[in-house]
């Protein structure tokens, strides 16, 4: 009887031990599977965001920083604005096309680099918005060269804008002096000679105020002629020579003016 009880107890103990081993083994398997499952899940790496591409904008057209820059752009290569001996530059400002914006007229001279006198031209440009100028005309036969003034020297005297017109003046000679003033105006989409004043006098006898002078208004045909005799007596005659076809500035030549 005792032998049976001992045997039974031993069997029960062995069975319990085996069951405990199986539970431990199963728990290890589950934990191992859990670890395997966790480690097998791929790590998610966030995709880096791309920097936004800036929108392309059109390059703005160049706006001159100043009127001087715009003016310089109109002068032909190898030329410059004349700086006469009186000082300053031969340039004038004023409204020439009646749009309320200042325009410019200037005398330009070629850079020849030689001892001989350089060609000169009259340049006129219309002013616009944002410091801009638009070239209107370059006339080649208005401004005398530096060696065309005789003993007096450089004959260029002045350029101004007067009453909406460009007025160019020259002066030269020796004992006998001469002078000219030419007035050009913009009308009918072009430039025309509308008036001239020309005179001569002998410095040893009379003054410039007594010079023999012809003043003509080509728009109306009216003229004023002044003459001083050898005794210094001055007479003035007024009249009308009739209207004639106006001379275009582009075709102007002082020898054609009467």
mmCIF file of N, CA and C in Angstrom, residues 142-236:
data_model
loop_
_atom_site.group_PDB
_atom_site.id
_atom_site.type_symbol
_atom_site.label_atom_id
_atom_site.label_comp_id
_atom_site.label_asym_id
_atom_site.label_seq_id
_atom_site.Cartn_x
_atom_site.Cartn_y
_atom_site.Cartn_z
ATOM 1 N N UNK A 142 23.939 122.942 -89.187
ATOM 2 C CA UNK A 142 23.473 124.121 -88.450
ATOM 3 C C UNK A 142 24.617 124.770 -87.673
ATOM 4 N N UNK A 143 25.411 123.962 -87.010
ATOM 5 C CA UNK A 143 26.452 124.454 -86.107
ATOM 6 C C UNK A 143 27.785 124.569 -86.844
ATOM 7 N N UNK A 144 28.399 125.771 -86.811
ATOM 8 C CA UNK A 144 29.701 125.971 -87.438
ATOM 9 C C UNK A 144 30.803 125.286 -86.634
ATOM 10 N N UNK A 145 31.864 124.905 -87.334
ATOM 11 C CA UNK A 145 33.013 124.281 -86.679
ATOM 12 C C UNK A 145 33.879 125.337 -86.009
ATOM 13 N N UNK A 146 34.798 124.865 -85.167
ATOM 14 C CA UNK A 146 35.617 125.770 -84.366
ATOM 15 C C UNK A 146 36.524 126.660 -85.208
ATOM 16 N N UNK A 147 36.873 126.252 -86.423
ATOM 17 C CA UNK A 147 37.785 127.027 -87.257
ATOM 18 C C UNK A 147 37.053 127.898 -88.277
ATOM 19 N N UNK A 148 35.760 128.082 -88.120
ATOM 20 C CA UNK A 148 34.986 128.858 -89.093
ATOM 21 C C UNK A 148 34.604 130.246 -88.568
ATOM 22 N N UNK A 149 35.265 130.677 -87.514
ATOM 23 C CA UNK A 149 34.952 131.986 -86.945
ATOM 24 C C UNK A 149 35.931 133.075 -87.282
ATOM 25 N N UNK A 150 36.913 132.775 -88.163
ATOM 26 C CA UNK A 150 37.901 133.786 -88.529
ATOM 27 C C UNK A 150 38.843 134.073 -87.376
ATOM 28 N N UNK A 151 39.352 135.326 -87.346
ATOM 29 C CA UNK A 151 40.276 135.736 -86.287
ATOM 30 C C UNK A 151 39.608 135.652 -84.922
ATOM 31 N N UNK A 152 38.310 135.844 -84.892
ATOM 32 C CA UNK A 152 37.577 135.809 -83.629
ATOM 33 C C UNK A 152 37.726 134.467 -82.922
ATOM 34 N N UNK A 153 37.866 133.412 -83.683
ATOM 35 C CA UNK A 153 37.994 132.084 -83.085
ATOM 36 C C UNK A 153 36.720 131.273 -83.257
ATOM 37 N N UNK A 154 36.466 130.380 -82.308
ATOM 38 C CA UNK A 154 35.291 129.507 -82.356
ATOM 39 C C UNK A 154 34.025 130.359 -82.459
ATOM 40 N N UNK A 155 33.231 130.180 -83.531
ATOM 41 C CA UNK A 155 32.063 131.040 -83.736
ATOM 42 C C UNK A 155 30.807 130.643 -82.948
ATOM 43 N N UNK A 156 30.814 129.465 -82.321
ATOM 44 C CA UNK A 156 29.605 129.082 -81.585
ATOM 45 C C UNK A 156 29.399 130.044 -80.418
ATOM 46 N N UNK A 157 28.187 130.607 -80.342
ATOM 47 C CA UNK A 157 27.901 131.574 -79.294
ATOM 48 C C UNK A 157 26.937 131.034 -78.251
ATOM 49 N N UNK A 158 25.808 130.443 -78.698
ATOM 50 C CA UNK A 158 24.829 130.028 -77.698
ATOM 51 C C UNK A 158 23.761 129.145 -78.330
ATOM 52 N N UNK A 159 23.088 128.384 -77.463
ATOM 53 C CA UNK A 159 21.888 127.646 -77.838
ATOM 54 C C UNK A 159 20.904 127.762 -76.687
ATOM 55 N N UNK A 160 19.687 128.206 -76.988
ATOM 56 C CA UNK A 160 18.649 128.348 -75.971
ATOM 57 C C UNK A 160 17.322 127.871 -76.544
ATOM 58 N N UNK A 161 16.373 127.666 -75.650
ATOM 59 C CA UNK A 161 14.991 127.401 -76.067
ATOM 60 C C UNK A 161 14.181 128.619 -75.682
ATOM 61 N N UNK A 162 13.630 129.275 -76.692
ATOM 62 C CA UNK A 162 12.926 130.539 -76.496
ATOM 63 C C UNK A 162 11.551 130.473 -77.140
ATOM 64 N N UNK A 163 10.529 130.674 -76.330
ATOM 65 C CA UNK A 163 9.133 130.675 -76.814
ATOM 66 C C UNK A 163 8.810 129.409 -77.627
ATOM 67 N N UNK A 164 9.254 128.282 -77.111
ATOM 68 C CA UNK A 164 8.934 126.997 -77.728
ATOM 69 C C UNK A 164 9.727 126.667 -78.973
ATOM 70 N N UNK A 165 10.811 127.409 -79.228
ATOM 71 C CA UNK A 165 11.642 127.160 -80.406
ATOM 72 C C UNK A 165 13.106 127.078 -79.989
ATOM 73 N N UNK A 166 13.907 126.380 -80.810
ATOM 74 C CA UNK A 166 15.345 126.276 -80.577
ATOM 75 C C UNK A 166 16.028 127.445 -81.279
ATOM 76 N N UNK A 167 16.814 128.222 -80.533
ATOM 77 C CA UNK A 167 17.500 129.385 -81.086
ATOM 78 C C UNK A 167 19.008 129.150 -80.998
ATOM 79 N N UNK A 168 19.666 129.098 -82.160
ATOM 80 C CA UNK A 168 21.111 128.868 -82.242
ATOM 81 C C UNK A 168 21.778 130.153 -82.718
ATOM 82 N N UNK A 169 22.854 130.569 -82.008
ATOM 83 C CA UNK A 169 23.540 131.815 -82.344
ATOM 84 C C UNK A 169 25.018 131.562 -82.612
ATOM 85 N N UNK A 170 25.564 132.272 -83.643
ATOM 86 C CA UNK A 170 27.005 132.234 -83.877
ATOM 87 C C UNK A 170 27.516 133.652 -84.125
ATOM 88 N N UNK A 171 28.828 133.818 -83.973
ATOM 89 C CA UNK A 171 29.432 135.146 -84.038
ATOM 90 C C UNK A 171 30.892 134.979 -84.419
ATOM 91 N N UNK A 172 31.380 135.837 -85.353
ATOM 92 C CA UNK A 172 32.773 135.716 -85.761
ATOM 93 C C UNK A 172 33.262 136.932 -86.537
ATOM 94 N N UNK A 173 34.451 136.764 -87.143
ATOM 95 C CA UNK A 173 35.048 137.837 -87.931
ATOM 96 C C UNK A 173 36.294 138.394 -87.300
ATOM 97 N N UNK A 174 36.716 139.558 -87.791
ATOM 98 C CA UNK A 174 37.872 140.266 -87.237
ATOM 99 C C UNK A 174 37.474 141.729 -87.053
ATOM 100 N N UNK A 175 38.030 142.642 -87.879
ATOM 101 C CA UNK A 175 37.551 144.025 -87.804
ATOM 102 C C UNK A 175 36.103 144.124 -88.274
ATOM 103 N N UNK A 176 35.825 143.368 -89.302
ATOM 104 C CA UNK A 176 34.424 143.233 -89.726
ATOM 105 C C UNK A 176 33.825 142.032 -88.994
ATOM 106 N N UNK A 177 32.802 142.272 -88.236
ATOM 107 C CA UNK A 177 32.150 141.204 -87.462
ATOM 108 C C UNK A 177 30.835 140.794 -88.128
ATOM 109 N N UNK A 178 30.480 139.582 -87.903
ATOM 110 C CA UNK A 178 29.207 139.070 -88.398
ATOM 111 C C UNK A 178 28.562 138.192 -87.335
ATOM 112 N N UNK A 179 27.269 138.034 -87.428
ATOM 113 C CA UNK A 179 26.528 137.197 -86.466
ATOM 114 C C UNK A 179 25.259 136.668 -87.123
ATOM 115 N N UNK A 180 24.806 135.544 -86.619
ATOM 116 C CA UNK A 180 23.584 134.899 -87.128
ATOM 117 C C UNK A 180 22.811 134.284 -85.978
ATOM 118 N N UNK A 181 21.520 134.347 -86.090
ATOM 119 C CA UNK A 181 20.631 133.660 -85.143
ATOM 120 C C UNK A 181 19.579 132.925 -85.961
ATOM 121 N N UNK A 182 19.425 131.632 -85.695
ATOM 122 C CA UNK A 182 18.462 130.806 -86.426
ATOM 123 C C UNK A 182 17.459 130.212 -85.446
ATOM 124 N N UNK A 183 16.195 130.323 -85.814
ATOM 125 C CA UNK A 183 15.119 129.842 -84.939
ATOM 126 C C UNK A 183 14.404 128.667 -85.605
ATOM 127 N N UNK A 184 14.364 127.537 -84.902
ATOM 128 C CA UNK A 184 13.722 126.325 -85.436
ATOM 129 C C UNK A 184 12.563 125.915 -84.517
ATOM 130 N N UNK A 185 11.452 125.512 -85.141
ATOM 131 C CA UNK A 185 10.281 125.118 -84.353
ATOM 132 C C UNK A 185 9.710 123.804 -84.868
ATOM 133 N N UNK A 186 9.168 123.041 -83.923
ATOM 134 C CA UNK A 186 8.545 121.760 -84.263
ATOM 135 C C UNK A 186 7.070 121.988 -84.569
ATOM 136 N N UNK A 187 6.663 121.644 -85.778
ATOM 137 C CA UNK A 187 5.259 121.776 -86.182
ATOM 138 C C UNK A 187 4.983 120.812 -87.334
ATOM 139 N N UNK A 188 3.746 120.381 -87.418
ATOM 140 C CA UNK A 188 3.353 119.440 -88.480
ATOM 141 C C UNK A 188 4.267 118.217 -88.514
ATOM 142 N N UNK A 189 4.623 117.734 -87.310
ATOM 143 C CA UNK A 189 5.420 116.521 -87.160
ATOM 144 C C UNK A 189 6.823 116.620 -87.767
ATOM 145 N N UNK A 190 7.361 117.840 -87.840
ATOM 146 C CA UNK A 190 8.712 118.012 -88.360
ATOM 147 C C UNK A 190 9.288 119.326 -87.828
ATOM 148 N N UNK A 191 10.591 119.532 -88.115
ATOM 149 C CA UNK A 191 11.285 120.736 -87.673
ATOM 150 C C UNK A 191 11.516 121.660 -88.862
ATOM 151 N N UNK A 192 11.257 122.992 -88.627
ATOM 152 C CA UNK A 192 11.382 123.965 -89.698
ATOM 153 C C UNK A 192 12.084 125.229 -89.200
ATOM 154 N N UNK A 193 12.786 125.882 -90.135
ATOM 155 C CA UNK A 193 13.337 127.203 -89.864
ATOM 156 C C UNK A 193 12.189 128.202 -89.958
ATOM 157 N N UNK A 194 11.926 128.909 -88.858
ATOM 158 C CA UNK A 194 10.806 129.861 -88.863
ATOM 159 C C UNK A 194 11.275 131.312 -88.748
ATOM 160 N N UNK A 195 12.567 131.524 -88.494
ATOM 161 C CA UNK A 195 13.059 132.891 -88.400
ATOM 162 C C UNK A 195 14.572 132.945 -88.396
ATOM 163 N N UNK A 196 15.108 134.078 -88.831
ATOM 164 C CA UNK A 196 16.561 134.264 -88.811
ATOM 165 C C UNK A 196 16.891 135.749 -88.653
ATOM 166 N N UNK A 197 18.046 135.989 -88.033
ATOM 167 C CA UNK A 197 18.570 137.345 -87.884
ATOM 168 C C UNK A 197 20.049 137.299 -88.228
ATOM 169 N N UNK A 198 20.467 138.107 -89.207
ATOM 170 C CA UNK A 198 21.862 138.119 -89.642
ATOM 171 C C UNK A 198 22.341 139.560 -89.741
ATOM 172 N N UNK A 199 23.603 139.795 -89.306
ATOM 173 C CA UNK A 199 24.121 141.155 -89.344
ATOM 174 C C UNK A 199 25.620 141.218 -89.517
ATOM 175 N N UNK A 200 26.106 142.376 -89.979
ATOM 176 C CA UNK A 200 27.539 142.651 -90.110
ATOM 177 C C UNK A 200 27.801 144.097 -89.696
ATOM 178 N N UNK A 201 29.007 144.352 -89.196
ATOM 179 C CA UNK A 201 29.374 145.723 -88.848
ATOM 180 C C UNK A 201 30.901 145.839 -88.738
ATOM 181 N N UNK A 202 31.389 147.054 -88.905
ATOM 182 C CA UNK A 202 32.818 147.335 -88.804
ATOM 183 C C UNK A 202 33.097 147.884 -87.413
ATOM 184 N N UNK A 203 33.948 147.189 -86.677
ATOM 185 C CA UNK A 203 34.154 147.532 -85.278
ATOM 186 C C UNK A 203 34.808 148.896 -85.078
ATOM 187 N N UNK A 204 35.518 149.385 -86.093
ATOM 188 C CA UNK A 204 36.185 150.672 -85.947
ATOM 189 C C UNK A 204 35.270 151.849 -86.135
ATOM 190 N N UNK A 205 34.023 151.625 -86.549
ATOM 191 C CA UNK A 205 33.129 152.738 -86.846
ATOM 192 C C UNK A 205 31.808 152.689 -86.087
ATOM 193 N N UNK A 206 31.246 151.501 -85.930
ATOM 194 C CA UNK A 206 29.931 151.390 -85.297
ATOM 195 C C UNK A 206 29.926 150.256 -84.279
ATOM 196 N N UNK A 207 28.855 150.199 -83.522
ATOM 197 C CA UNK A 207 28.668 149.105 -82.563
ATOM 198 C C UNK A 207 27.735 148.061 -83.154
ATOM 199 N N UNK A 208 27.561 146.977 -82.409
ATOM 200 C CA UNK A 208 26.688 145.915 -82.881
ATOM 201 C C UNK A 208 25.241 146.400 -83.002
ATOM 202 N N UNK A 209 24.851 147.349 -82.162
ATOM 203 C CA UNK A 209 23.490 147.873 -82.209
ATOM 204 C C UNK A 209 23.232 148.671 -83.485
ATOM 205 N N UNK A 210 24.311 149.044 -84.188
ATOM 206 C CA UNK A 210 24.180 149.794 -85.442
ATOM 207 C C UNK A 210 24.514 148.930 -86.654
ATOM 208 N N UNK A 211 24.657 147.662 -86.449
ATOM 209 C CA UNK A 211 25.041 146.763 -87.538
ATOM 210 C C UNK A 211 23.979 146.743 -88.629
ATOM 211 N N UNK A 212 24.458 146.477 -89.849
ATOM 212 C CA UNK A 212 23.511 146.210 -90.933
ATOM 213 C C UNK A 212 22.877 144.857 -90.642
ATOM 214 N N UNK A 213 21.550 144.836 -90.530
ATOM 215 C CA UNK A 213 20.893 143.620 -90.035
ATOM 216 C C UNK A 213 19.610 143.340 -90.803
ATOM 217 N N UNK A 214 19.395 142.029 -91.027
ATOM 218 C CA UNK A 214 18.151 141.555 -91.644
ATOM 219 C C UNK A 214 17.484 140.574 -90.699
ATOM 220 N N UNK A 215 16.257 140.869 -90.326
ATOM 221 C CA UNK A 215 15.485 139.991 -89.443
ATOM 222 C C UNK A 215 14.226 139.566 -90.192
ATOM 223 N N UNK A 216 14.027 138.245 -90.340
ATOM 224 C CA UNK A 216 12.927 137.737 -91.163
ATOM 225 C C UNK A 216 12.109 136.714 -90.386
ATOM 226 N N UNK A 217 10.790 136.846 -90.470
ATOM 227 C CA UNK A 217 9.851 135.864 -89.935
ATOM 228 C C UNK A 217 9.303 135.074 -91.123
ATOM 229 N N UNK A 218 9.729 133.804 -91.246
ATOM 230 C CA UNK A 218 9.340 133.014 -92.416
ATOM 231 C C UNK A 218 7.902 132.515 -92.331
ATOM 232 N N UNK A 219 7.317 132.580 -91.161
ATOM 233 C CA UNK A 219 5.921 132.155 -91.026
ATOM 234 C C UNK A 219 4.970 133.182 -91.627
ATOM 235 N N UNK A 220 5.335 134.439 -91.474
ATOM 236 C CA UNK A 220 4.461 135.523 -91.954
ATOM 237 C C UNK A 220 5.006 136.237 -93.182
ATOM 238 N N UNK A 221 6.304 136.145 -93.422
ATOM 239 C CA UNK A 221 6.933 136.877 -94.511
ATOM 240 C C UNK A 221 7.384 138.274 -94.118
ATOM 241 N N UNK A 222 7.111 138.681 -92.903
ATOM 242 C CA UNK A 222 7.490 140.015 -92.456
ATOM 243 C C UNK A 222 8.997 140.105 -92.213
ATOM 244 N N UNK A 223 9.560 141.293 -92.495
ATOM 245 C CA UNK A 223 10.988 141.489 -92.282
ATOM 246 C C UNK A 223 11.250 142.888 -91.736
ATOM 247 N N UNK A 224 12.408 143.012 -91.095
ATOM 248 C CA UNK A 224 12.898 144.307 -90.625
ATOM 249 C C UNK A 224 14.347 144.428 -91.092
ATOM 250 N N UNK A 225 14.628 145.490 -91.844
ATOM 251 C CA UNK A 225 15.981 145.684 -92.377
ATOM 252 C C UNK A 225 16.553 146.974 -91.772
ATOM 253 N N UNK A 226 17.739 146.831 -91.216
ATOM 254 C CA UNK A 226 18.404 147.978 -90.621
ATOM 255 C C UNK A 226 19.740 148.211 -91.328
ATOM 256 N N UNK A 227 20.051 149.500 -91.574
ATOM 257 C CA UNK A 227 21.293 149.813 -92.278
ATOM 258 C C UNK A 227 21.871 151.112 -91.725
ATOM 259 N N UNK A 228 23.202 151.131 -91.576
ATOM 260 C CA UNK A 228 23.905 152.299 -91.072
ATOM 261 C C UNK A 228 24.872 152.802 -92.146
ATOM 262 N N UNK A 229 24.805 154.111 -92.475
ATOM 263 C CA UNK A 229 25.675 154.659 -93.516
ATOM 264 C C UNK A 229 27.030 155.058 -92.931
ATOM 265 N N UNK A 230 27.880 155.644 -93.781
ATOM 266 C CA UNK A 230 29.234 156.000 -93.365
ATOM 267 C C UNK A 230 29.247 157.113 -92.326
ATOM 268 N N UNK A 231 28.202 157.883 -92.257
ATOM 269 C CA UNK A 231 28.107 158.955 -91.279
ATOM 270 C C UNK A 231 27.528 158.463 -89.946
ATOM 271 N N UNK A 232 27.211 157.176 -89.892
ATOM 272 C CA UNK A 232 26.690 156.612 -88.656
ATOM 273 C C UNK A 232 25.195 156.768 -88.492
ATOM 274 N N UNK A 233 24.523 157.171 -89.563
ATOM 275 C CA UNK A 233 23.075 157.331 -89.514
ATOM 276 C C UNK A 233 22.399 155.982 -89.813
ATOM 277 N N UNK A 234 21.500 155.582 -88.927
ATOM 278 C CA UNK A 234 20.839 154.280 -89.055
ATOM 279 C C UNK A 234 19.396 154.468 -89.533
ATOM 280 N N UNK A 235 19.030 153.664 -90.524
ATOM 281 C CA UNK A 235 17.648 153.669 -91.018
ATOM 282 C C UNK A 235 17.078 152.264 -90.902
ATOM 283 N N UNK A 236 15.791 152.194 -90.639
ATOM 284 C CA UNK A 236 15.122 150.896 -90.479
ATOM 285 C C UNK A 236 13.946 150.815 -91.444
#
